[in-house]
Amino acid sequence: MTEPQLLKLNTALLGFIAALGFGAALALARPVILPFAVALLAAFAVEPLVRGLQRFRVPRWLGALTVVSLIFVSMGTMVAIAVGTLEQFSVRLPRYLELLQGYLEELSLPEEIAARLRVDDTSFWSQLVPVDSMVNSIGALARAGVGGLADFTLVLLITVALIIARKRVDERLRRAASSATGRGEEATRVIAAIDSGIQTYMALKTGLSVAFGISLFAVLSVFGVDFAVLWGFLGFFLNYIPTVGPALAAAPGVAILWLLHAGSTGYAVAGTVSIIAVPFLFGNLIEPKLFGDSLNLNFFAVLFALLLWGFLWGVAGAFISVPIVMAISVICREVPALRIIHELLRA
């Protein structure tokens, strides 16, 4: 192997090791970095609303506080409704699980498999569907939703601080880039491009998430699925997670539909098709049509970002994965040495 080849190999290995170290650092520093990252995304997203209030001579700090307070009240109301409905669902859950156990117990395990598992049919299906543990899990989820409001409050406070300091931070970044590389104007252009991209994405995604949640609620209500409001709220939140979120939101409704109407196969099939049609239409027709070239990311880049940030930061990472990879793509586009990454990410 020649010396240039060895140099390239060493560079690649060092880059790989650095990437692993950076990923480990992000995972370990999650409690500190994640609230700041979410707040930064929120600050970009609500900037047009703050500027709109400034046109009416509202001070920037008051505009930021007003917008964030409205978001807090709206989200708090939604979470309170969802938690209340979730508690009602936990009361009804044993009935659903008993229905499921009844359907499963109509199936019989082959004698050889039952002998190997050392169970009879009844005990096997009872262990497969643990009623008590699932009810406890639902209760824990409701309590976690209430506890999450504390973290949400912290994020909103950081958001207010970032909005107020936005102009000073932008100016300092421009000066730093100008003094270090002489490319201050390019730094300003990059920030503006990231700003515009995130604002467009969040505005469209929020509108589509509202429409998705309402559509899912309407279809579930038509077919008499219990707790359609809860699944509609779930659809609103999960629609922010690309690719898999809408499908996950539709799954509980389909499951309850079959539990309640398994005896009427035609009705259950019609309901299933209608429910599945909602995420299909939004994911394959409506969102691509509205986003057009504004997202400018290919499917595999979005999927990889979802898996990576979901692995590093959990559900919150999945929520903010697309804006993060969008910002990375814009930065790489403006740096010649990194432009190949932008080309790999773009649609």
Coordinates of C-alpha atoms in Angstrom, one line a residue:
M1 CA 0.0 0.0 0.0
T2 CA 1.4 3.4 -1.0
E3 CA 1.9 6.3 1.3
P4 CA -1.0 8.4 -0.1
Q5 CA -3.3 5.3 0.3
L6 CA -2.2 4.9 3.9
L7 CA -2.8 8.6 4.5
K8 CA -6.4 8.3 3.2
L9 CA -7.0 5.1 5.2
N10 CA -5.8 6.8 8.4
T11 CA -7.9 9.8 7.7
A12 CA -11.0 7.7 7.2
L13 CA -10.3 5.7 10.4
L14 CA -9.8 8.9 12.3
G15 CA -13.0 10.3 10.9
F16 CA -14.9 7.2 11.9
I17 CA -13.5 7.2 15.4
A18 CA -14.3 11.0 15.7
A19 CA -17.9 10.3 14.6
L20 CA -18.3 7.6 17.1
G21 CA -16.9 9.8 19.9
F22 CA -19.1 12.7 18.8
G23 CA -22.2 10.4 18.9
A24 CA -21.3 9.1 22.3
A25 CA -20.8 12.6 23.6
L26 CA -24.2 13.6 22.2
A27 CA -25.9 10.6 23.9
L28 CA -24.2 11.3 27.2
A29 CA -24.9 15.0 27.2
R30 CA -28.5 14.5 26.2
P31 CA -30.0 16.0 29.4
V32 CA -28.1 19.3 28.6
I33 CA -28.1 19.4 24.8
L34 CA -31.6 18.2 24.0
P35 CA -33.6 21.0 25.8
F36 CA -31.3 23.5 24.1
A37 CA -31.7 21.9 20.7
V38 CA -35.5 21.8 20.9
A39 CA -35.5 25.4 22.2
L40 CA -33.3 26.5 19.3
L41 CA -35.7 24.8 16.8
A42 CA -38.7 26.5 18.5
A43 CA -36.9 29.9 18.4
F44 CA -36.4 29.6 14.7
A45 CA -40.0 28.4 14.2
V46 CA -41.8 31.2 16.1
E47 CA -39.5 34.0 14.9
P48 CA -42.1 35.2 12.2
L49 CA -44.7 35.6 14.9
V50 CA -42.4 37.7 17.1
R51 CA -41.5 39.9 14.1
G52 CA -45.2 40.3 13.4
L53 CA -45.8 41.6 16.9
Q54 CA -42.8 43.9 16.6
R55 CA -44.5 45.6 13.6
F56 CA -47.2 46.7 16.0
R57 CA -44.4 48.3 18.2
V58 CA -44.5 45.4 20.7
P59 CA -41.0 45.1 22.4
R60 CA -39.1 42.0 21.3
W61 CA -39.0 40.6 24.8
L62 CA -42.7 41.1 25.3
G63 CA -43.5 39.6 21.9
A64 CA -41.4 36.5 22.7
L65 CA -43.0 36.1 26.1
T66 CA -46.5 36.5 24.6
V67 CA -45.9 33.9 21.8
V68 CA -44.3 31.4 24.1
S69 CA -47.0 31.8 26.7
L70 CA -49.7 31.1 24.1
I71 CA -47.8 28.0 23.1
F72 CA -47.6 26.9 26.7
V73 CA -51.3 27.4 27.3
S74 CA -52.2 25.6 24.1
M75 CA -49.9 22.7 24.7
G76 CA -50.9 22.5 28.4
T77 CA -54.6 22.3 27.5
M78 CA -54.0 19.6 24.9
V79 CA -51.9 17.6 27.3
A80 CA -54.5 17.9 30.1
I81 CA -57.3 16.7 27.7
A82 CA -55.1 13.9 26.5
V83 CA -54.1 12.8 30.0
G84 CA -57.7 12.8 31.2
T85 CA -58.8 10.7 28.2
L86 CA -55.8 8.4 28.7
E87 CA -56.9 7.8 32.3
Q88 CA -60.4 6.9 31.0
F89 CA -58.8 4.6 28.5
S90 CA -56.8 2.8 31.2
V91 CA -60.1 2.1 33.0
R92 CA -61.5 0.6 29.8
L93 CA -58.3 -1.3 28.9
P94 CA -59.0 -4.5 30.9
R95 CA -62.2 -5.0 28.8
Y96 CA -60.2 -4.7 25.6
L97 CA -57.6 -7.1 26.8
E98 CA -60.2 -9.6 27.9
L99 CA -61.7 -9.4 24.4
L100 CA -58.3 -10.0 23.0
Q101 CA -57.7 -12.9 25.3
G102 CA -61.0 -14.4 24.3
Y103 CA -60.1 -14.2 20.6
L104 CA -56.6 -15.6 21.2
E105 CA -57.9 -18.5 23.3
E106 CA -60.0 -19.6 20.4
L107 CA -56.7 -20.5 18.8
S108 CA -54.9 -23.6 19.9
L109 CA -51.2 -24.2 20.1
P110 CA -49.9 -27.4 18.5
E111 CA -49.3 -30.0 21.2
E112 CA -45.6 -30.2 20.5
I113 CA -45.1 -26.5 20.8
A114 CA -47.2 -26.4 24.0
A115 CA -45.1 -29.2 25.5
R116 CA -41.9 -27.5 24.7
L117 CA -43.1 -24.3 26.2
R118 CA -44.4 -26.3 29.2
V119 CA -47.7 -24.4 29.2
D120 CA -51.3 -25.1 28.3
D121 CA -53.2 -22.9 25.9
T122 CA -54.9 -20.8 28.6
S123 CA -51.8 -20.0 30.6
F124 CA -49.9 -19.2 27.4
W125 CA -52.3 -16.6 26.1
S126 CA -52.7 -15.1 29.6
Q127 CA -49.0 -14.6 29.8
L128 CA -48.9 -13.2 26.3
V129 CA -51.5 -10.5 27.2
P130 CA -50.6 -9.4 30.8
V131 CA -53.6 -7.3 31.8
D132 CA -52.3 -5.8 35.1
S133 CA -48.9 -4.8 33.7
M134 CA -50.5 -3.0 30.7
V135 CA -52.9 -1.1 32.9
N136 CA -50.1 0.0 35.1
S137 CA -48.1 1.1 32.0
I138 CA -51.0 3.3 30.8
G139 CA -51.2 4.9 34.3
A140 CA -47.4 5.5 34.2
L141 CA -47.7 7.0 30.7
A142 CA -50.3 9.5 32.0
R143 CA -48.2 10.5 34.9
A144 CA -45.2 10.9 32.6
G145 CA -47.3 13.2 30.4
V146 CA -48.0 15.5 33.3
G147 CA -44.3 15.4 34.4
G148 CA -43.2 16.2 30.9
L149 CA -44.8 19.7 31.3
A150 CA -41.9 20.6 33.6
D151 CA -39.4 19.8 30.9
F152 CA -41.5 21.6 28.4
T153 CA -41.5 24.7 30.6
L154 CA -37.7 24.6 30.7
V155 CA -37.6 24.4 26.9
L156 CA -39.9 27.4 26.6
L157 CA -37.9 29.5 29.0
I158 CA -34.7 28.8 27.0
T159 CA -36.7 29.6 23.8
V160 CA -37.6 33.1 25.2
A161 CA -33.9 33.7 26.1
L162 CA -32.8 32.7 22.6
I163 CA -35.4 34.8 20.8
I164 CA -34.5 37.9 22.9
A165 CA -30.7 37.3 22.2
R166 CA -31.3 36.4 18.6
K167 CA -30.0 39.6 16.9
R168 CA -26.9 39.8 19.1
V169 CA -26.1 36.1 18.5
D170 CA -26.5 36.5 14.7
E171 CA -24.2 39.5 14.7
R172 CA -21.5 37.8 16.8
L173 CA -21.6 34.8 14.5
R174 CA -21.2 37.0 11.5
R175 CA -18.3 38.9 13.1
A176 CA -16.6 35.6 14.2
A177 CA -16.9 34.1 10.7
S178 CA -15.6 37.4 9.1
S179 CA -12.6 37.6 11.4
A180 CA -11.7 33.9 11.1
T181 CA -12.3 33.3 7.4
G182 CA -13.3 36.7 5.9
R183 CA -16.7 35.1 5.0
G184 CA -19.1 37.0 7.2
E185 CA -21.7 37.6 4.5
E186 CA -21.7 33.8 3.7
A187 CA -22.3 33.1 7.4
T188 CA -25.3 35.5 7.3
R189 CA -26.6 33.8 4.2
V190 CA -26.3 30.4 5.8
I191 CA -28.2 31.5 9.0
A192 CA -30.9 33.1 6.8
A193 CA -31.2 29.8 4.8
I194 CA -31.5 27.7 7.9
D195 CA -34.0 30.2 9.3
S196 CA -36.2 30.1 6.2
G197 CA -36.0 26.3 5.8
I198 CA -36.9 25.5 9.4
Q199 CA -39.7 28.1 9.5
T200 CA -41.2 26.8 6.2
Y201 CA -40.9 23.2 7.4
M202 CA -42.4 23.8 10.9
A203 CA -45.3 26.0 9.5
L204 CA -46.3 23.4 6.9
K205 CA -45.7 20.5 9.3
T206 CA -47.8 22.0 12.1
G207 CA -50.7 22.8 9.7
L208 CA -50.5 19.3 8.3
S209 CA -50.3 17.7 11.7
V210 CA -53.5 19.6 12.8
A211 CA -55.2 18.4 9.6
F212 CA -54.0 14.8 10.1
G213 CA -55.2 14.7 13.7
I214 CA -58.6 16.1 12.7
S215 CA -58.9 13.7 9.8
L216 CA -57.9 10.7 11.9
F217 CA -60.4 11.7 14.6
A218 CA -63.2 12.1 12.0
V219 CA -62.6 8.7 10.4
L220 CA -62.4 6.9 13.8
S221 CA -65.6 8.7 15.0
V222 CA -67.5 7.6 11.9
F223 CA -66.6 3.9 12.6
G224 CA -67.4 4.2 16.3
V225 CA -63.9 3.7 17.6
D226 CA -63.6 4.5 21.3
F227 CA -61.5 7.5 22.4
A228 CA -61.2 9.0 19.0
V229 CA -60.2 12.3 20.5
L230 CA -57.2 10.7 22.2
W231 CA -56.1 9.0 18.9
G232 CA -56.6 12.3 17.1
F233 CA -54.3 14.1 19.6
L234 CA -51.8 11.2 19.2
G235 CA -52.0 11.7 15.5
F236 CA -51.2 15.4 15.8
F237 CA -48.0 14.8 17.8
L238 CA -46.8 11.6 15.9
N239 CA -47.2 13.3 12.5
Y240 CA -44.1 15.3 13.4
I241 CA -42.1 12.0 13.3
P242 CA -41.4 11.4 9.6
T243 CA -42.2 8.1 7.8
V244 CA -43.3 6.0 10.8
G245 CA -45.2 8.5 13.0
P246 CA -48.5 8.6 11.1
A247 CA -48.6 4.8 10.8
L248 CA -48.1 4.4 14.5
A249 CA -50.9 6.9 15.2
A250 CA -53.3 4.9 13.2
A251 CA -52.5 1.5 14.8
P252 CA -54.4 1.9 18.1
G253 CA -57.6 2.8 16.2
V254 CA -57.3 -0.2 14.0
A255 CA -56.7 -2.5 16.9
I256 CA -59.7 -1.2 18.9
L257 CA -61.9 -1.4 15.8
W258 CA -61.1 -5.1 15.4
L259 CA -61.6 -5.8 19.1
L260 CA -65.1 -4.3 19.0
H261 CA -66.2 -5.4 15.6
A262 CA -64.3 -8.7 14.9
G263 CA -67.7 -10.4 14.5
S264 CA -68.5 -8.1 11.5
T265 CA -65.6 -8.7 9.2
G266 CA -66.9 -6.5 6.4
Y267 CA -67.3 -3.5 8.7
A268 CA -63.9 -4.0 10.3
V269 CA -62.2 -4.3 6.9
A270 CA -63.9 -1.2 5.6
G271 CA -62.9 0.7 8.8
T272 CA -59.3 -0.5 8.6
V273 CA -59.0 0.6 5.0
S274 CA -60.5 4.0 5.8
I275 CA -58.2 4.5 8.8
I276 CA -55.0 3.4 6.9
A277 CA -56.0 5.7 4.0
V278 CA -55.5 8.8 6.3
P279 CA -51.7 8.3 6.9
F280 CA -51.3 7.0 3.3
L281 CA -52.9 10.1 1.7
F282 CA -51.0 12.5 3.9
G283 CA -47.6 10.7 3.6
N284 CA -47.7 9.9 -0.1
L285 CA -49.8 12.6 -1.7
I286 CA -50.6 15.7 0.4
E287 CA -47.2 16.3 2.2
P288 CA -45.0 15.7 -0.9
K289 CA -47.3 18.0 -2.9
L290 CA -47.2 20.9 -0.3
F291 CA -43.5 20.5 0.6
G292 CA -42.4 20.3 -3.0
D293 CA -38.7 21.3 -3.2
S294 CA -38.7 23.3 0.0
L295 CA -37.6 20.3 2.1
N296 CA -34.9 19.3 -0.5
L297 CA -34.0 16.1 1.3
N298 CA -34.2 12.6 -0.1
F299 CA -36.1 9.8 1.6
F300 CA -33.0 7.9 2.8
A301 CA -31.5 11.0 4.4
V302 CA -34.8 11.6 6.3
L303 CA -34.9 7.9 7.3
F304 CA -31.3 7.8 8.4
A305 CA -31.8 11.0 10.4
L306 CA -34.8 9.6 12.1
L307 CA -33.0 6.4 13.1
L308 CA -29.8 8.2 14.2
W309 CA -31.4 11.0 16.3
G310 CA -34.0 8.6 17.6
F311 CA -31.3 6.3 18.8
L312 CA -29.3 9.1 20.4
W313 CA -32.1 11.2 21.9
G314 CA -35.2 8.9 21.9
V315 CA -38.6 10.2 20.8
A316 CA -37.6 13.8 21.1
G317 CA -34.7 13.2 18.8
A318 CA -37.1 11.7 16.2
F319 CA -39.3 14.8 16.4
I320 CA -36.4 17.2 15.6
S321 CA -34.5 14.9 13.2
V322 CA -35.6 16.5 10.0
P323 CA -34.8 20.2 11.0
I324 CA -31.4 19.0 12.2
V325 CA -30.5 17.3 9.0
M326 CA -31.9 20.2 7.0
A327 CA -29.6 22.6 8.9
I328 CA -26.6 20.3 8.3
S329 CA -27.4 20.1 4.6
V330 CA -27.5 24.0 4.3
I331 CA -24.2 24.3 6.2
C332 CA -22.5 21.6 4.0
R333 CA -23.8 23.4 0.9
E334 CA -21.8 26.5 1.8
V335 CA -18.6 24.8 2.8
P336 CA -16.7 23.5 -0.4
A337 CA -15.0 20.7 1.5
L338 CA -18.4 19.4 2.8
R339 CA -20.5 20.0 -0.4
I340 CA -20.4 16.3 -1.2
I341 CA -22.5 15.6 2.0
H342 CA -25.0 18.2 0.8
E343 CA -25.3 16.4 -2.5
L344 CA -25.8 13.0 -0.8
L345 CA -28.6 14.5 1.4
R346 CA -30.5 16.5 -1.2
A347 CA -33.5 15.1 -3.1

